[in-house]
Short mmCIF file of C-alpha atoms in Angstrom, two decimals:
data_model
loop_
_atom_site.label_atom_id
_atom_site.label_comp_id
_atom_site.label_asym_id
_atom_site.label_seq_id
_atom_site.Cartn_x
_atom_site.Cartn_y
_atom_site.Cartn_z
CA MET B 1 165.89 100.41 104.17
CA LEU B 2 168.53 100.75 101.43
CA ALA B 3 167.96 104.52 101.29
CA LEU B 4 168.40 104.73 105.07
CA ILE B 5 171.69 102.85 104.96
CA LYS B 6 172.96 105.11 102.18
CA SER B 7 171.97 108.17 104.16
CA ILE B 8 173.79 106.96 107.27
CA CYS B 9 176.89 106.17 105.24
CA SER B 10 176.77 109.59 103.62
CA VAL B 11 176.44 111.48 106.89
CA PHE B 12 178.67 109.36 109.11
CA GLY B 13 180.96 107.93 106.47
CA PHE B 14 184.05 109.17 108.26
CA ILE B 15 183.13 106.97 111.22
CA PHE B 16 181.84 103.93 109.37
CA LEU B 17 184.09 104.24 106.32
CA SER B 18 185.18 100.63 106.21
CA SER B 19 181.66 99.30 106.80
CA CYS B 20 180.13 101.50 104.11
CA ALA B 21 182.83 100.60 101.61
CA ALA B 22 182.20 96.93 102.24
CA TYR B 23 178.45 97.24 101.66
CA ASP B 24 177.59 96.48 98.06
CA PHE B 25 174.67 98.75 97.17
CA PRO B 26 172.58 97.09 94.45
CA ASP B 27 171.04 99.17 91.68
CA PRO B 28 167.33 99.84 92.17
CA THR B 29 164.93 97.73 90.15
CA PRO B 30 161.53 98.86 88.85
CA GLU B 31 159.89 97.00 91.74
CA ASP B 32 161.68 99.31 94.16
CA TYR B 33 159.63 102.27 92.96
CA ALA B 34 156.17 103.12 94.26
CA VAL B 35 154.67 104.91 91.26
CA HIS B 36 154.24 103.08 87.95
CA GLY B 37 152.63 104.17 84.70
CA ILE B 38 152.29 103.44 81.00
CA ASP B 39 152.65 105.11 77.62
CA ILE B 40 150.53 104.12 74.66
CA SER B 41 149.79 104.81 71.01
CA ARG B 42 147.60 103.39 68.25
CA TRP B 43 149.53 100.12 68.45
CA GLN B 44 147.83 99.16 71.71
CA GLY B 45 144.47 99.03 69.89
CA ASP B 46 141.24 99.41 71.82
CA ILE B 47 141.95 100.08 75.49
CA ASP B 48 139.57 99.39 78.35
CA TRP B 49 140.53 102.39 80.46
CA VAL B 50 138.27 101.41 83.34
CA ALA B 51 140.12 98.09 83.60
CA VAL B 52 143.46 99.94 83.37
CA LYS B 53 142.40 102.12 86.27
CA GLN B 54 141.20 99.15 88.32
CA SER B 55 144.49 97.31 87.74
CA GLY B 56 146.29 99.79 89.97
CA ARG B 57 149.27 99.69 87.63
CA ALA B 58 148.81 103.02 85.87
CA ALA B 59 149.25 106.02 88.13
CA PHE B 60 149.83 107.94 84.90
CA ALA B 61 149.54 107.42 81.15
CA TRP B 62 151.20 109.28 78.32
CA ILE B 63 149.25 109.09 75.08
CA LYS B 64 150.74 109.67 71.65
CA ALA B 65 149.10 112.67 70.06
CA THR B 66 151.22 114.14 67.29
CA GLU B 67 154.27 113.62 65.12
CA GLY B 68 156.02 116.25 63.06
CA GLY B 69 153.73 118.91 61.69
CA ASP B 70 150.89 116.98 60.09
CA HIS B 71 150.45 113.56 61.71
CA VAL B 72 148.03 112.74 64.50
CA ASP B 73 147.72 109.36 66.18
CA PRO B 74 144.34 108.02 65.00
CA ARG B 75 143.43 106.84 68.49
CA PHE B 76 144.53 109.95 70.35
CA VAL B 77 141.09 111.46 70.89
CA ASP B 78 139.52 108.18 72.05
CA ASN B 79 142.40 107.50 74.44
CA TRP B 80 142.49 111.08 75.71
CA ILE B 81 138.79 111.03 76.56
CA GLY B 82 138.74 107.42 77.77
CA ALA B 83 141.61 107.88 80.21
CA ARG B 84 140.05 111.03 81.68
CA LYS B 85 136.65 109.39 82.15
CA ALA B 86 138.28 106.41 83.88
CA GLY B 87 140.24 108.67 86.20
CA VAL B 88 143.70 107.82 84.88
CA PRO B 89 145.99 110.89 85.01
CA ARG B 90 147.08 111.37 81.42
CA GLY B 91 149.14 113.61 79.21
CA ALA B 92 149.99 113.78 75.52
CA TYR B 93 153.30 113.25 73.79
CA HIS B 94 154.73 114.68 70.58
CA PHE B 95 157.21 112.73 68.47
CA TYR B 96 159.73 115.18 67.05
CA TYR B 97 160.45 115.12 63.30
CA PHE B 98 163.82 116.51 62.22
CA CYS B 99 162.69 117.49 58.73
CA ARG B 100 160.02 119.92 59.91
CA PRO B 101 160.68 123.38 61.44
CA VAL B 102 160.09 123.54 65.16
CA GLU B 103 157.60 126.38 64.69
CA GLU B 104 155.38 124.18 62.52
CA GLN B 105 155.52 121.37 65.08
CA ILE B 106 154.56 123.76 67.85
CA SER B 107 151.55 124.95 65.86
CA TRP B 108 150.51 121.38 65.13
CA VAL B 109 150.62 120.32 68.78
CA LYS B 110 148.53 123.34 69.75
CA GLU B 111 145.97 122.46 67.10
CA ILE B 112 145.56 118.85 68.24
CA VAL B 113 146.21 118.67 71.99
CA PRO B 114 143.58 120.45 74.11
CA VAL B 115 144.50 122.79 76.92
CA ASP B 116 143.45 120.83 80.00
CA PRO B 117 144.64 122.04 83.42
CA GLN B 118 144.00 118.53 84.80
CA ALA B 119 146.39 116.86 82.34
CA ILE B 120 149.91 115.90 83.33
CA PRO B 121 152.70 117.71 81.43
CA LEU B 122 153.16 117.25 77.71
CA VAL B 123 156.13 115.14 76.58
CA LEU B 124 158.62 116.05 73.87
CA ASP B 125 159.79 112.72 72.43
CA MET B 126 163.35 113.09 71.13
CA GLU B 127 164.87 110.03 69.48
CA TRP B 128 166.37 109.06 66.16
CA ASN B 129 163.83 107.52 63.80
CA ALA B 130 165.90 104.98 61.95
CA HIS B 131 162.83 103.60 60.17
CA SER B 132 161.83 106.86 58.47
CA LYS B 133 162.02 106.72 54.68
CA THR B 134 161.35 110.43 54.30
CA CYS B 135 163.69 111.98 56.87
CA THR B 136 167.22 110.75 57.46
CA THR B 137 168.77 114.06 58.50
CA ARG B 138 170.44 114.31 61.91
CA PRO B 139 170.85 117.98 62.87
CA PRO B 140 173.83 119.12 64.95
CA ARG B 141 173.64 119.36 68.73
CA GLU B 142 173.46 123.15 68.77
CA GLN B 143 170.42 123.25 66.50
CA ILE B 144 168.63 120.47 68.33
CA VAL B 145 169.15 121.99 71.77
CA ARG B 146 168.10 125.43 70.51
CA ASP B 147 164.91 124.09 68.91
CA MET B 148 164.10 121.99 71.97
CA LYS B 149 164.29 125.09 74.16
CA ILE B 150 161.97 126.94 71.78
CA PHE B 151 159.50 124.06 71.92
CA LEU B 152 159.66 123.70 75.71
CA ASP B 153 159.25 127.42 76.35
CA GLU B 154 156.27 127.80 74.04
CA MET B 155 154.51 124.67 75.27
CA GLU B 156 154.94 125.84 78.87
CA ARG B 157 153.48 129.22 77.95
CA HIS B 158 150.55 127.64 76.13
CA TYR B 159 149.69 124.74 78.46
CA GLY B 160 150.90 126.18 81.75
CA LYS B 161 153.26 123.29 82.53
CA ARG B 162 156.86 122.64 81.53
CA PRO B 163 157.07 119.58 79.23
CA VAL B 164 158.99 116.43 80.08
CA ILE B 165 161.73 115.33 77.66
CA TYR B 166 161.75 111.69 76.56
CA SER B 167 165.02 110.35 75.18
CA SER B 168 166.54 107.08 74.03
CA VAL B 169 170.07 105.92 74.82
CA ASP B 170 171.56 106.59 71.39
CA PHE B 171 169.96 109.98 70.87
CA HIS B 172 171.01 111.19 74.31
CA ARG B 173 174.55 109.92 73.75
CA ASP B 174 174.76 111.64 70.35
CA ARG B 175 173.18 115.00 71.20
CA LEU B 176 172.14 115.61 74.82
CA VAL B 177 174.98 114.68 77.18
CA GLY B 178 175.41 117.61 79.53
CA ALA B 179 172.67 119.63 77.85
CA LEU B 180 169.42 121.01 79.27
CA LYS B 181 170.33 120.67 82.92
CA GLY B 182 167.35 121.32 85.15
CA GLU B 183 164.80 119.97 82.68
CA GLN B 184 162.65 116.93 83.49
CA PHE B 185 163.85 113.83 81.66
CA TRP B 186 162.11 110.54 80.98
CA LEU B 187 164.67 107.95 79.92
CA ARG B 188 164.29 104.70 78.04
CA SER B 189 166.52 102.01 79.53
CA VAL B 190 165.27 98.46 79.17
CA ALA B 191 168.62 96.71 79.63
CA ASP B 192 169.94 98.35 82.79
CA TYR B 193 169.42 101.01 85.45
CA PRO B 194 169.48 104.43 83.69
CA ASN B 195 172.36 105.80 85.80
CA ASN B 196 174.58 103.06 84.38
CA ILE B 197 173.81 103.98 80.77
CA TYR B 198 173.12 107.71 80.54
CA ASP B 199 176.07 110.03 81.00
CA GLN B 200 175.45 113.07 83.25
CA ARG B 201 171.75 112.34 83.60
CA ASP B 202 171.22 110.88 87.05
CA ASP B 203 168.57 113.53 87.79
CA TRP B 204 165.89 111.84 85.67
CA TYR B 205 162.22 111.91 86.68
CA PHE B 206 160.83 108.89 84.81
CA TRP B 207 162.33 105.59 83.68
CA GLN B 208 160.85 103.50 80.86
CA TYR B 209 162.04 100.06 81.88
CA THR B 210 160.26 97.69 79.49
CA ALA B 211 158.35 97.60 76.23
CA GLU B 212 156.88 94.22 77.09
CA GLY B 213 154.75 95.05 80.10
CA ARG B 214 151.27 93.72 80.69
CA VAL B 215 148.40 95.71 82.18
CA GLN B 216 144.79 94.69 82.58
CA GLY B 217 142.63 96.39 79.94
CA ILE B 218 145.35 96.40 77.27
CA LYS B 219 145.78 93.51 74.86
CA GLY B 220 149.41 92.61 74.28
CA ASP B 221 152.56 94.45 75.29
CA VAL B 222 152.71 97.98 76.62
CA ASP B 223 155.56 100.25 77.73
CA ARG B 224 155.87 100.53 81.49
CA ASN B 225 157.53 103.29 83.46
CA VAL B 226 158.34 104.40 86.99
CA PHE B 227 158.57 107.78 88.69
CA PHE B 228 161.82 108.37 90.57
CA GLY B 229 160.40 109.18 93.99
CA THR B 230 157.77 108.41 96.59
CA ARG B 231 154.02 108.71 96.25
CA SER B 232 154.06 111.99 98.15
CA GLN B 233 156.78 113.31 95.84
CA TYR B 234 154.70 112.24 92.86
CA ARG B 235 151.69 114.15 94.19
CA ALA B 236 153.94 117.18 94.61
CA TRP B 237 155.14 116.73 91.02
CA LEU B 238 151.54 116.64 89.79
CA ARG B 239 150.99 119.97 91.51
CA GLY B 240 154.10 121.38 89.88
CA GLU B 241 155.82 121.78 93.23
CA LEU B 242 158.69 119.28 92.90
CA ARG B 243 162.16 119.82 91.51
CA ARG B 244 165.06 117.40 91.81
#
């Protein structure tokens, strides 16, 4: 209903200008979105993927696979296989490490993450790692954007699907404002609607809205996410036929 009102105001605003101006459009909440999913890593422990599937709360799952050029999540293989067997659409994600050349990270992902045409796109996780004791460097914007493009292009060539870019508020603010237009972004925003926090990034595809979600089959907290559009748009995205 809200989308309909906005559409009417957009098309006939010159007629209903005063009425549209008076209408206070609230920001969408996660509950307003039809397609929800999760992302997980070793920290979720043993996962009952059949129960996750039956919960109806995981239309997709991104599973941590790799980090840098030599680390693999110890539960990646079990989660990768378990999600597929349970019928949960899943993809892998790579946590970028700023003290390792992008070429080495590309090779590492290829070594660990299988080529699976049924998987959803790979994710490139770009965020500052303030807890790292071995890598405190923060490369300039030009280098980061260049290396990201190299990674995205090669992963698309290898896996057949363009990766999604995950970003946190501070990293995006520091390095990605206005960059990589046309790419598919997945934004972390647990305090507010992403459009209110991320500058020049209202074309996002996925929104990570909490780190304290609960889903049947997973003990404890889990990140929860929404897809920006309808179920039919999501199916089109899975087929690689949707662009915002």
